[in-house]
Coordinates of C-alpha atoms in Angstrom, one line a residue:
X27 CA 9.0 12.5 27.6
X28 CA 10.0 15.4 29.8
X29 CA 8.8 15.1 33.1
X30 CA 5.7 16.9 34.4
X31 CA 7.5 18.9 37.1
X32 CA 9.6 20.8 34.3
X33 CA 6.6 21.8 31.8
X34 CA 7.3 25.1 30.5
X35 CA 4.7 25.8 27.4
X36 CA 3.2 29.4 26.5
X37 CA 0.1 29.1 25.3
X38 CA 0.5 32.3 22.8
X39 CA 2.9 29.2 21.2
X40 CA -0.1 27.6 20.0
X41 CA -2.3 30.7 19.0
X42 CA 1.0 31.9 17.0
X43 CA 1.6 28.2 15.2
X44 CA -2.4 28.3 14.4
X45 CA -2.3 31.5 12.7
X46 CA 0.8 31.0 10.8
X47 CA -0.5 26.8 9.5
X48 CA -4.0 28.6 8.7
X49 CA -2.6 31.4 6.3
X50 CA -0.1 29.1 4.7
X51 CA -2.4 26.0 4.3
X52 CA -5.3 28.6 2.7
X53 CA -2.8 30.2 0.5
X54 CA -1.3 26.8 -0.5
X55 CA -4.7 25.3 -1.3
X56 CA -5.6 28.5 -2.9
X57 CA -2.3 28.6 -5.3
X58 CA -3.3 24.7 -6.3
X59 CA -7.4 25.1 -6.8
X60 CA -7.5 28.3 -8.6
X61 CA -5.4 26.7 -12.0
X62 CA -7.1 23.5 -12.0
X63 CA -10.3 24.8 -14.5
X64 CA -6.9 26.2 -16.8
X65 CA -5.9 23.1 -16.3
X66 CA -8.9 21.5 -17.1
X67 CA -9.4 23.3 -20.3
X68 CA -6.2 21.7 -21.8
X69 CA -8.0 18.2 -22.0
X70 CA -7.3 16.1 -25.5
X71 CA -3.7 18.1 -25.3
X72 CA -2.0 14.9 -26.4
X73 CA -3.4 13.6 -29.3
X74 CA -5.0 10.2 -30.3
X75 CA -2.6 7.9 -31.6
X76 CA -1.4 5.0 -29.4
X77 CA 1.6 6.7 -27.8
X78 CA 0.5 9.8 -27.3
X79 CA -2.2 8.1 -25.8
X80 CA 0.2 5.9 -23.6
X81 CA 2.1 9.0 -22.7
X82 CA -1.6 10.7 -21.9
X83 CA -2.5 7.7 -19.3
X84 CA 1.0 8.6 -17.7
X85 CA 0.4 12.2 -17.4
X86 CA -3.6 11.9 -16.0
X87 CA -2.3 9.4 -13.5
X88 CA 0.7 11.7 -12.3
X89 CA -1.5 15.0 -12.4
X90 CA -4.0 13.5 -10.7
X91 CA -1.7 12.1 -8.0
X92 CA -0.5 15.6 -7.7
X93 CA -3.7 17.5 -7.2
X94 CA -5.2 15.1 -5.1
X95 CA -2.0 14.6 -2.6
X96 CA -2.2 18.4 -2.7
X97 CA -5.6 18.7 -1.5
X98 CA -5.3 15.9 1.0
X99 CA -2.1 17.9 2.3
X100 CA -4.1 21.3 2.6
X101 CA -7.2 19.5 4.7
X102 CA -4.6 17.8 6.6
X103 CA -3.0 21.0 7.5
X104 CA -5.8 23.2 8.0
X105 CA -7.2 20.4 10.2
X106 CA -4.4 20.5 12.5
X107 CA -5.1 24.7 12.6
X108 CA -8.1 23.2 14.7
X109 CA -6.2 21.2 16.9
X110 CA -3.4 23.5 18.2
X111 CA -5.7 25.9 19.0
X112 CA -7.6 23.8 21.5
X113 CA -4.0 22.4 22.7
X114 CA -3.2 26.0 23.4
X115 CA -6.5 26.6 25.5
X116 CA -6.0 23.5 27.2
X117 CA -2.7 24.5 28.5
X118 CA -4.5 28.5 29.3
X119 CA -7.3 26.8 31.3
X120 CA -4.9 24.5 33.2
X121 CA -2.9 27.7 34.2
X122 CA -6.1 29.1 35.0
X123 CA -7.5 26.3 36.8
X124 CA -4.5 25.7 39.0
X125 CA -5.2 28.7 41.1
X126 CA -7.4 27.8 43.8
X127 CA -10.3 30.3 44.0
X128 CA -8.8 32.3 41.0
X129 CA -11.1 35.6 40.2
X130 CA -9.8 36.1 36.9
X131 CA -11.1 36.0 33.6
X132 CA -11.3 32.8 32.4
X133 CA -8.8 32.7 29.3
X134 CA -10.6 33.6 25.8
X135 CA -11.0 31.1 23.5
X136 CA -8.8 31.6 19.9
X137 CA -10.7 32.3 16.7
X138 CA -10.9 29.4 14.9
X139 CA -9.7 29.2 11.5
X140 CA -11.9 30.2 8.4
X141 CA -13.7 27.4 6.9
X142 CA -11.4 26.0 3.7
X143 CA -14.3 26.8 1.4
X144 CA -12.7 24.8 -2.2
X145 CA -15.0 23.0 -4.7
X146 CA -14.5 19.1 -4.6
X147 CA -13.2 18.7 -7.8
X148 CA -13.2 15.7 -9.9
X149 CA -10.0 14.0 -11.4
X150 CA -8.5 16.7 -14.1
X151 CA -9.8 15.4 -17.9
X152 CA -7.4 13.0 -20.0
X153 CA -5.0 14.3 -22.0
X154 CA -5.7 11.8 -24.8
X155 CA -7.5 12.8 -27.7
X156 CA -10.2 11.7 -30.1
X157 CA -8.9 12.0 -33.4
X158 CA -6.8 10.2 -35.6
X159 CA -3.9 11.6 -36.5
X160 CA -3.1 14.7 -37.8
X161 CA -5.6 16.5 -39.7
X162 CA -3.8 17.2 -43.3
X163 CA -5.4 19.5 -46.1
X164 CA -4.4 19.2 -49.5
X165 CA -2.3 16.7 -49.2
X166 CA -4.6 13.9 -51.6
X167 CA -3.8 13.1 -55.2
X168 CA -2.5 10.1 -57.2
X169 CA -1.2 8.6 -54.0
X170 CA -2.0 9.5 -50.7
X171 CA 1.0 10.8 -48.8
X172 CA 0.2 10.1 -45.3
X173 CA -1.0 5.9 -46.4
X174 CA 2.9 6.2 -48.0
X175 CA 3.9 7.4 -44.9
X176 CA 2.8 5.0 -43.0
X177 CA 2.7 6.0 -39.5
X178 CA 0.2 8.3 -37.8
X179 CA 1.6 12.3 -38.1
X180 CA 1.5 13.1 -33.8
X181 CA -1.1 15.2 -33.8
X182 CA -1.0 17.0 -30.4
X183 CA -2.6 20.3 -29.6
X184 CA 0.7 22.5 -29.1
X185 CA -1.3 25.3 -27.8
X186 CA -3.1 23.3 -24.9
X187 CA 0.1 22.1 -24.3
X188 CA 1.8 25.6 -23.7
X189 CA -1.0 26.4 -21.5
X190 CA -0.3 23.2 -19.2
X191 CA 3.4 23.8 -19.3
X192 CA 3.1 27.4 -18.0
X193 CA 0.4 26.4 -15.7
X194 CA 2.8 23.5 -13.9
X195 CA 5.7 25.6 -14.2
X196 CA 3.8 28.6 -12.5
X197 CA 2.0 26.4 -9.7
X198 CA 5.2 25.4 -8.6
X199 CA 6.8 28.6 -8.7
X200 CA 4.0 30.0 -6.3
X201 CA 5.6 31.2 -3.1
X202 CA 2.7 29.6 -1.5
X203 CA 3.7 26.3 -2.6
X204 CA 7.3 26.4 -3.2
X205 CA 7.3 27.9 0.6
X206 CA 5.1 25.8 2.0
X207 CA 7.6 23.1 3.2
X208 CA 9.7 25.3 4.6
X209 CA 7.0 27.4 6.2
X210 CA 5.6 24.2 7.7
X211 CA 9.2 23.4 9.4
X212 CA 9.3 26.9 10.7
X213 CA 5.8 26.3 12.9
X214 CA 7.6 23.0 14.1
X215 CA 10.4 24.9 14.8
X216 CA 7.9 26.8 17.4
X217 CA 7.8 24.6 19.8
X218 CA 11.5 24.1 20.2
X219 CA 11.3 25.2 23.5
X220 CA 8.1 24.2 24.6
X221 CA 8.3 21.1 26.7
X222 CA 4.7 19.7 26.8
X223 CA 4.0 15.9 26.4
X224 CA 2.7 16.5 23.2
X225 CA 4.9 19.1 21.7
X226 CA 7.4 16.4 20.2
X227 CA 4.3 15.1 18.1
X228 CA 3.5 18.0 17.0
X229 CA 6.9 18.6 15.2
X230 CA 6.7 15.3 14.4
X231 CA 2.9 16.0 12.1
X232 CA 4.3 19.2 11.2
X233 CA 7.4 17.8 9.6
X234 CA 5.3 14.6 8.2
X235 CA 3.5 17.5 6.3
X236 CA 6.6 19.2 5.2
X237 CA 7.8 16.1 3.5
X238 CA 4.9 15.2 1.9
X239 CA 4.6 19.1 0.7
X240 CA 8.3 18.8 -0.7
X241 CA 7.0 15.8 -2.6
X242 CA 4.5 17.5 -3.7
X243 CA 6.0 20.6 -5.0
X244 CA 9.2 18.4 -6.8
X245 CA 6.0 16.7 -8.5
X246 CA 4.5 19.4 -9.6
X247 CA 7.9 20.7 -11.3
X248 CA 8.3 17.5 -12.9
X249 CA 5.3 17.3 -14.5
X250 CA 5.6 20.8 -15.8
X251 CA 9.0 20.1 -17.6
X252 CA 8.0 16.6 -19.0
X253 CA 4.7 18.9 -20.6
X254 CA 7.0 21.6 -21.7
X255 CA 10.0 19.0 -23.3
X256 CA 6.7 17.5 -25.1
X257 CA 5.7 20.7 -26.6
X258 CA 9.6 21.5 -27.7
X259 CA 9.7 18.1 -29.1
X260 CA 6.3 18.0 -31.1
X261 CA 7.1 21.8 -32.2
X262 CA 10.5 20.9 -33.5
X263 CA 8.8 17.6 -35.4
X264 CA 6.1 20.1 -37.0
X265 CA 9.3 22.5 -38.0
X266 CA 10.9 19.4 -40.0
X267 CA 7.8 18.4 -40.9
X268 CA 7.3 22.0 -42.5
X269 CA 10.8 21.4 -44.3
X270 CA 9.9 18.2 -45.5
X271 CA 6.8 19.6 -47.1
X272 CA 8.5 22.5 -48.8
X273 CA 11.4 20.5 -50.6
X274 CA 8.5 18.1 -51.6
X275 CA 7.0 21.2 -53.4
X276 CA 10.0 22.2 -54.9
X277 CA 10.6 18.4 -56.0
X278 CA 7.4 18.8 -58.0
X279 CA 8.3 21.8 -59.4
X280 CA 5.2 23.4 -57.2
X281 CA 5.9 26.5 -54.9
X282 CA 3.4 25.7 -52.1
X283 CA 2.6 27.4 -48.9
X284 CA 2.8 25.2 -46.1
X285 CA 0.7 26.0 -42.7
X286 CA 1.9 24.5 -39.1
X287 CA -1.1 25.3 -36.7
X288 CA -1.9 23.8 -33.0
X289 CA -2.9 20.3 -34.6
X290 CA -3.1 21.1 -38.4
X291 CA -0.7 20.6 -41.4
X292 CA -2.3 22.7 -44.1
X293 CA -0.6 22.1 -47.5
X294 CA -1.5 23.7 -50.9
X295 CA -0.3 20.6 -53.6
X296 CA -4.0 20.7 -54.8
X297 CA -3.7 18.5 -57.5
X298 CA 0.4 18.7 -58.2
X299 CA 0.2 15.5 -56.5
X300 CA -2.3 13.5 -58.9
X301 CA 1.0 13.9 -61.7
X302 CA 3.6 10.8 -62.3
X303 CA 6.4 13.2 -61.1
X304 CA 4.1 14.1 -57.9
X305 CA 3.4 10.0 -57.3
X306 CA 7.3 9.5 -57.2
X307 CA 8.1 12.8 -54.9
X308 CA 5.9 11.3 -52.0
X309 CA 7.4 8.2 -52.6
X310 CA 10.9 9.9 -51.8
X311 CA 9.9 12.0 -49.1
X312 CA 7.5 9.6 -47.6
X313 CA 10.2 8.0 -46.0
X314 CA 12.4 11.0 -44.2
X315 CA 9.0 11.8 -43.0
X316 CA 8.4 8.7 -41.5
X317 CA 11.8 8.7 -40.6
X318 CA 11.3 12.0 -38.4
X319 CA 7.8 10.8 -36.8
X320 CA 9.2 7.2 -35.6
X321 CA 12.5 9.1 -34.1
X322 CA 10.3 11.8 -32.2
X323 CA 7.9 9.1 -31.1
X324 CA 10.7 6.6 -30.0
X325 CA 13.0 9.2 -28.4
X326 CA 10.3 11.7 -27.1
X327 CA 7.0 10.3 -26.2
X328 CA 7.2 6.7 -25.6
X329 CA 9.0 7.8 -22.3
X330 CA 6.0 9.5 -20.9
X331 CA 5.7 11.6 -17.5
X332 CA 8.3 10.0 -15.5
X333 CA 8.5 11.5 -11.8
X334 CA 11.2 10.9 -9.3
X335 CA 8.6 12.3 -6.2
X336 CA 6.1 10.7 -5.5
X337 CA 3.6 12.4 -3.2
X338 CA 1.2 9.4 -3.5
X339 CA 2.8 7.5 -0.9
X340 CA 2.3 10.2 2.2
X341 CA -1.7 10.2 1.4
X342 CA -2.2 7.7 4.0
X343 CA -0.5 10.0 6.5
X344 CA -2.6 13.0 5.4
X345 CA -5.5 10.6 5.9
X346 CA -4.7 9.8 9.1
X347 CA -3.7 13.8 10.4
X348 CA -6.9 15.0 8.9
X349 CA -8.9 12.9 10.8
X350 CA -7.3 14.1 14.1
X351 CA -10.0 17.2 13.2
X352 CA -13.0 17.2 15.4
X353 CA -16.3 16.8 13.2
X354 CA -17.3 20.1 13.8
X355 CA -15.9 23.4 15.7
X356 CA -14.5 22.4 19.4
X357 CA -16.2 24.3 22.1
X358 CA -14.6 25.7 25.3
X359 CA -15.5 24.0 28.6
X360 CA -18.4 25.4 30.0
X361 CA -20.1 25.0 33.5
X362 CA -23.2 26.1 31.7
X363 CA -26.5 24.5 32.8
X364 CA -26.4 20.9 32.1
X365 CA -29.2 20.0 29.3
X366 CA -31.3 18.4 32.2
X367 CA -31.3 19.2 36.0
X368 CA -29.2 16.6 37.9
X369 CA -31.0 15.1 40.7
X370 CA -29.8 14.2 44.1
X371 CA -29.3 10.7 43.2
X372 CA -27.0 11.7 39.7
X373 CA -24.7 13.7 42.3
X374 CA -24.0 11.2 44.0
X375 CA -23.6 8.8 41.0
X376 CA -21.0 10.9 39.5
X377 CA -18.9 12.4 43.1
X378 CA -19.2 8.0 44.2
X379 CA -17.2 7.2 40.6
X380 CA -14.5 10.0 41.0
X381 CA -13.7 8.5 44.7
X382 CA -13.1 4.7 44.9
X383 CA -16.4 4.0 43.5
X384 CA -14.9 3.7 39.5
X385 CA -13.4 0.3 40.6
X386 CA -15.9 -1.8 41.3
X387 CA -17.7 -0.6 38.3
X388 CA -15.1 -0.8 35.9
X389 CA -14.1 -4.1 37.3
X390 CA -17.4 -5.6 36.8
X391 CA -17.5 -3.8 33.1
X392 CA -14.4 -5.0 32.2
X393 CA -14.8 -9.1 33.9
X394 CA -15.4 -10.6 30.3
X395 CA -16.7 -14.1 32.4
X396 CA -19.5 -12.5 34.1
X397 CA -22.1 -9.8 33.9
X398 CA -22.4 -7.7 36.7
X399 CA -24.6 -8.0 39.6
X400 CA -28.0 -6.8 40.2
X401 CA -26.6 -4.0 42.9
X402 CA -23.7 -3.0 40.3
X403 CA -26.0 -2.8 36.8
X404 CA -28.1 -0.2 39.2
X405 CA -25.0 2.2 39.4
X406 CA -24.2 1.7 35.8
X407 CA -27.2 2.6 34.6
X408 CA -27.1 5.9 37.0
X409 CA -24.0 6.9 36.1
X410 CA -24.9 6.9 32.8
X411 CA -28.3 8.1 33.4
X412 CA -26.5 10.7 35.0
X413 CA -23.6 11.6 32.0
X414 CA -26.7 12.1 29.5
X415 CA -27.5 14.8 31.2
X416 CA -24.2 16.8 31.0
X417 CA -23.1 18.7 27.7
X418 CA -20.5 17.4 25.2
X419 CA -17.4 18.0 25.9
X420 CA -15.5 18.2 22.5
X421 CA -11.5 17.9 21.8
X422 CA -8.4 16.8 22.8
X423 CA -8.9 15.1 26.4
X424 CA -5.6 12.8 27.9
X425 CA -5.6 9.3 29.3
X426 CA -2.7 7.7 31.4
X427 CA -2.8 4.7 32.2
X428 CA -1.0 1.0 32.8
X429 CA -2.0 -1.4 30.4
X430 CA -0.8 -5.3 29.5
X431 CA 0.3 -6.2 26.1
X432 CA -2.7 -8.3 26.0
X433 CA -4.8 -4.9 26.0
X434 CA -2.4 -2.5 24.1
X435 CA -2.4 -5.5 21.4
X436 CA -6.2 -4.1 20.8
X437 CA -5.2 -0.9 20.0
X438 CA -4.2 -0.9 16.2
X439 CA -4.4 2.0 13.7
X440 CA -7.4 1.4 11.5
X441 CA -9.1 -0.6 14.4
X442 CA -12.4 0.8 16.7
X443 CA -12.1 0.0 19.6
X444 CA -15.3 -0.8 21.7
X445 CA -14.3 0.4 25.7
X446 CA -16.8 -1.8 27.9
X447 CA -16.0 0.2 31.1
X448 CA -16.1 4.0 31.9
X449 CA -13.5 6.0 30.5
X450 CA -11.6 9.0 32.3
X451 CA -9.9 11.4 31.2
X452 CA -8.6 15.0 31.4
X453 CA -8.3 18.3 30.0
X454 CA -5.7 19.0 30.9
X455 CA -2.6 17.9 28.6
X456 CA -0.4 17.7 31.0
X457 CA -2.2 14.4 32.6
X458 CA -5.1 14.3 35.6
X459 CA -1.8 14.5 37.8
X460 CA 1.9 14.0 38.0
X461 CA 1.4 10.8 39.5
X462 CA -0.7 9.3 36.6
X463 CA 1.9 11.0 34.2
X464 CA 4.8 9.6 35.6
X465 CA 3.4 6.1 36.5
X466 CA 2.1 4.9 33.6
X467 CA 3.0 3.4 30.4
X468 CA 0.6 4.1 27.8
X469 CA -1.1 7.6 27.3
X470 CA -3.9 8.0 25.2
X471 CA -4.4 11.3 23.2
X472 CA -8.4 11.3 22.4
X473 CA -10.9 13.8 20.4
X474 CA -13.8 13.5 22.3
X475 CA -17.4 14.3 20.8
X476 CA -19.6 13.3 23.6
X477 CA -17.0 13.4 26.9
X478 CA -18.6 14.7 29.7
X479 CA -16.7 17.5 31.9
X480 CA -17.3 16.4 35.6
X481 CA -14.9 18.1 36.9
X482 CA -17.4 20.2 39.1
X483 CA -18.9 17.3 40.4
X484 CA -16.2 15.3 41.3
X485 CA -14.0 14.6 44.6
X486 CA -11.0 15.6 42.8
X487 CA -12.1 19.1 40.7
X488 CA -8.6 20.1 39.8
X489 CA -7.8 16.7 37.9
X490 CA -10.3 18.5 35.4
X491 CA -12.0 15.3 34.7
X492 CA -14.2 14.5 31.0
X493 CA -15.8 11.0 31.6
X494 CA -17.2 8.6 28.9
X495 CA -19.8 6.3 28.9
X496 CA -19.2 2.7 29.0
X497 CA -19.5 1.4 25.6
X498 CA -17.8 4.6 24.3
X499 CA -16.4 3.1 20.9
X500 CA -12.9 4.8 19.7
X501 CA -11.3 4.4 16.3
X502 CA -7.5 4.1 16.8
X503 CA -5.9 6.5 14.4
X504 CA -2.2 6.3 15.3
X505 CA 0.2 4.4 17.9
X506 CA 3.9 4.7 18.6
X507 CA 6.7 4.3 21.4
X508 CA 9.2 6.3 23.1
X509 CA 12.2 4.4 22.4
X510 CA 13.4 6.8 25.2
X511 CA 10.8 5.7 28.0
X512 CA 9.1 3.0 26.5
X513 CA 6.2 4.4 27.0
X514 CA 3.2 4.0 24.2
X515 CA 1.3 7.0 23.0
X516 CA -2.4 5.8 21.2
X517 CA -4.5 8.4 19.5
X518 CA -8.6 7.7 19.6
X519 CA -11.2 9.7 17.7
X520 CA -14.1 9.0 19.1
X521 CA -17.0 7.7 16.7

C-alpha cells in the first residue's frame, strides 16, 4: 500500500470512471436483453428425436450459462457505478474537510447512475422439440418408407435455427459487448496514477469484470457457430435427402416434385409406391437414406454445443462485487438535524467514547468471560441510546486496526460476523489518521447502512468518525493480503 503521506487521487478520477462503467454496463446489458424474446421465439428449434434432443440439453444449458453470466456481469458492473462515486466524494469531502474553518462550498454530490431498469427474465425455452421425426407427406404405400428406413429423419426447424444463428452471431458482434472487456480495462487503466489505498482494488474488480466479460463474449460466439454449423449440416442432409427422393422417383418411373420446407419433406409418390416395382425402390434407397441420416447424426449432432469459455465459473465473483452495492442510493453526509434532539447526557455519551472512554467499553463488550458491570451497561446503553438518534450514515466507511489471527480467523467470505463491541470508523478513505493507517495490519473496507456520523460530536472532528452500535452484525464479502506489507484487507456489508 502506498503510504498516506504520498496520496495523490483526483476525485474527477472517480466521477469520470462512473460515467464511463455506467454507459458501458447499460449499453452491454442492453445489447444482451433486447434479443432474448428473438431468442426466445426460436424454442423446439432442434427437433425431437433423441440426439437432437441431447444436443438441445447442451445448447439450453450453454445459452443459459451465457445470458445469466451476462446479466450477473451487468448488475455487477453497474453496482460498482454506485460505489466509485461515493469513493470519489469521500476523497472531495476529505479535501474539503481538511481545511480548518473552510467557507467553501461543500463539494456536490455526483449523479448517481440511472436505475438498470431490465425484466427478470426466466431461463430461455429448450430447444428440443415435441414431435417425432420428420413430418413426411406422400410418402405411404405398399411399404412404408420411413419404417424401411429405420431411423428417425432429423427433423429440426432450419428457420428457427437461422434466426438463433444470426441472433448469437449479431450479439456478439455488438460493439457494446465485443468492447466491453476492453472498455472495462480502460476505466482500470484510470486510476494508474491515483495512489489511494483502495485504487489497487479497484483495478483489481475492474479487471475481474473484464475477464469474466471476455468469457462471456468468446461464449456467446461459440454458441452462435455451433447453431449455425447445425443449420449448414441439417440443410445439406435435407439437400441429399431431396436427391435421394428424386432418383427414387425416377426408379419408379414417376416424375415427382419433392418439397424441402423448415421441418417438412413433402413428396408427391401418391400411390406409385403401393406397386411391386415401388416396394423394391424403397427397399434400395432406404438404405443410402439411412446411410445419410446416421452419418449427419454421428458426425454432426451427437457433438452438441461444445464451448471452450466458460463464463459460469466468474458468477461467484459477480456475486460477490454486486453485493459491494448499498441496498438503496447512498446519501452524502449531512449535519442535518438528528431525527431526535440529543440531550445533555447523549453529548456527553458520544464526546466520553471518542476520548479514552471507547476502552473501557469496548473492553467490557469484547471480555467473552464476564458481562459488564452495573456502572459500564449504564454507558452502553447511553451510547446507544444516544446513536439512535443520529441519521444513517450510508457507504463506504474505513477501519484500521491490529488484530490477532485468532480474530482475523472470524473473518471469512460467506461468514456474518456479529461485532459485540462499538465499531469506529471513518469517512474518510484514506484512514481516521496516518497513524492508524500506518500502524495497523488489517483494514476493513465496510458499506454501512446504519453508521452513525459523529464526527461533530466528537473530540477528534477531523478523523471524520461513523460509529456502529454494538451488536452491529457484518457479512464478510471478500478478504485478501498484501503480499507486499502483509497487511489484510476485509470487506463487510453491513446487514
Amino acid at each position: 500500500m502506498t503510504d498516506t503521506a504520498t496520496i495523490d487521487v483526483d476525485p474527477q478520477v472517480y466521477y469520470d470512471a462512473t460515467t464511463a462503467l455506467t454507459n458501458a454496463s447499460m449499453a452491454f446489458a442492453r445489447a444482451v436483453d433486447d434479443r432474448w424474446s428473438a431468442l426466445a421465439d426460436c424454442e423446439q428449434m432442434a427437433g425431437s428425436y433423441d440426439d437432437a434432443k441431447t444436443w438441445a440439453t447442451d445448447y439450453d444449458a450453454r445459452a443459459n450459462e451465457a445470458i445469466t453470466t451476462s446479466r450477473m456481469l451487468w448488475e455487477a458492473a453497474w453496482s460498482y457505478c454506485s460505489l466509485l462515486g461515493e469513493m470519489g466524494y469521500n476523497h472531495a469531502m476529505a479535501d474539503w474537510s481538511s481545511v480548518i474553518g473552510n467557507t467553501a462550498p461543500q463539494p456536490a454530490y455526483p449523479p448517481l447512475p440511472n436505475w438498470l431498469s431490465i425484466t427478470c427474465r426466466p431461463d430461455l425455452p429448450s430447444a428440443g422439440g415435441p414431435g417425432n421425426g420428420l413430418v413426411a407427406e406422400g410418402l405411404s404405400g405398399a411399404v412404408d418408407l420411413l419404417d424401411e428406413i429405420g431411423v428417425v429423419i432429423p427433423d429440426g426447424d432450419t428457420g428457427k435455427l437461422g434466426n438463433a444463428a444470426r441472433i448469437w452471431s449479431e450479439m456478439t458482434a455488438d460493439q457494446a459487448v465485443a468492447n466491453f472487456a476492453a472498455e472495462l480495462n480502460r476505466i482500470a487503466d484510470m486510476f494508474a496514477t491515483v495512489t489511494t489505498p483502495e485504487a489497487v482494488f479497484i483495478d483489481e474488480d475492474l479487471r475481474r469484470m473484464a475477464t469474466a466479460a471476455t468469457e462471456v463474449a468468446g461464449q456467446l460466439g461459440e454458441i452462435g457457430t455451433a447453431v449455425n454449423e447445425h443449420l449448414v449440416s441439417l440443410q445439406e442432409l435435407r439437400n441429399q435427402l431431396k436427391d435421394q427422393l428424386i432418383e427414387l422417383g425416377k426408379e419408379i418411373g414417376k416424375e415427382v416434385l419433392i418439397g424441402i420446407g423448415l421441418s417438412v419433406i413433402t413428396a408427391g409418390f401418391g400411390a406409385a409406391l403401393a406397386t411391386a416395382r415401388g416396394a423394391a425402390a424403397v427397399k434400395k434407397f432406404a438404405g443410402p437414406i439411412r446411410a445419410l441420416v446416421v452419418a449427419f447424426k454421428s458426425a454432426k449432432i451427437t457433438k452438441g454445443v461444445k464451448t471452450t469459455h466458460t463464463p459460469a465459473t466468474h458468477q461467484p465473483t459477480l456475486a460477490e462485487l454486486a453485493a459491494l452495492k448499498p441496498t438503496k442510493a447512498p446519501t452524502k453526509p449531512t449535519t442535518a438535524a438528528p431525527k431526535k434532539a440529543l440531550t445533555e447526557d447523549d453529548h456527553i455519551a458520544i464526546n466520553s467514547y471518542t476520548g479514552m472512554g471507547y476502552r473501557n467499553l469496548n473492553q467490557a463488550l469484547r471480555n467473552p468471560l464476564t458481562d459488564p458491570d452495573a456502572y459500564t451497561q449504564q454507558r452502553i446503553d447511553a451510547l446507544n441510546q444516544a446513536l439512535g438518534k443520529l441519521p444513517d450514515h450510508q457507504g463506504p466507511v474505513v477501519r484500521h486496526t491490529n488484530l490477532p489471527e485468532q480474530e482475523l480467523a472470524k473473518y471469512q467470505p460467506g461468514q456474518t460476523v456479529l461485532e459485540t463491541g462499538f465499531t469506529s470508523t471513518t469517512k474518510n478513505p484514506n484512514g481516521a489518521s496516518a497513524l492508524f493507517e500506518g500502524g495497523s495490519n488489517v483494514e476493513f473496507q465496510i458499506i454501512s447502512k446504519t453508521g452513525k456520523d459523529v464526527s461533530g460530536l466528537s473530540k477528534s472532528p477531523e478523523e471524520m468518525e461513523v460509529l456502529f452500535r454494538s451488536g452491529t452484525p457484518f457479512a464478510c464479502t471478500q478478504r485478501w493480503t498484501d503480499p507486499a506489507t502483509g497487511r489484510t484487507f476485509i470487506r463487510l456489508v453491513e446487514q
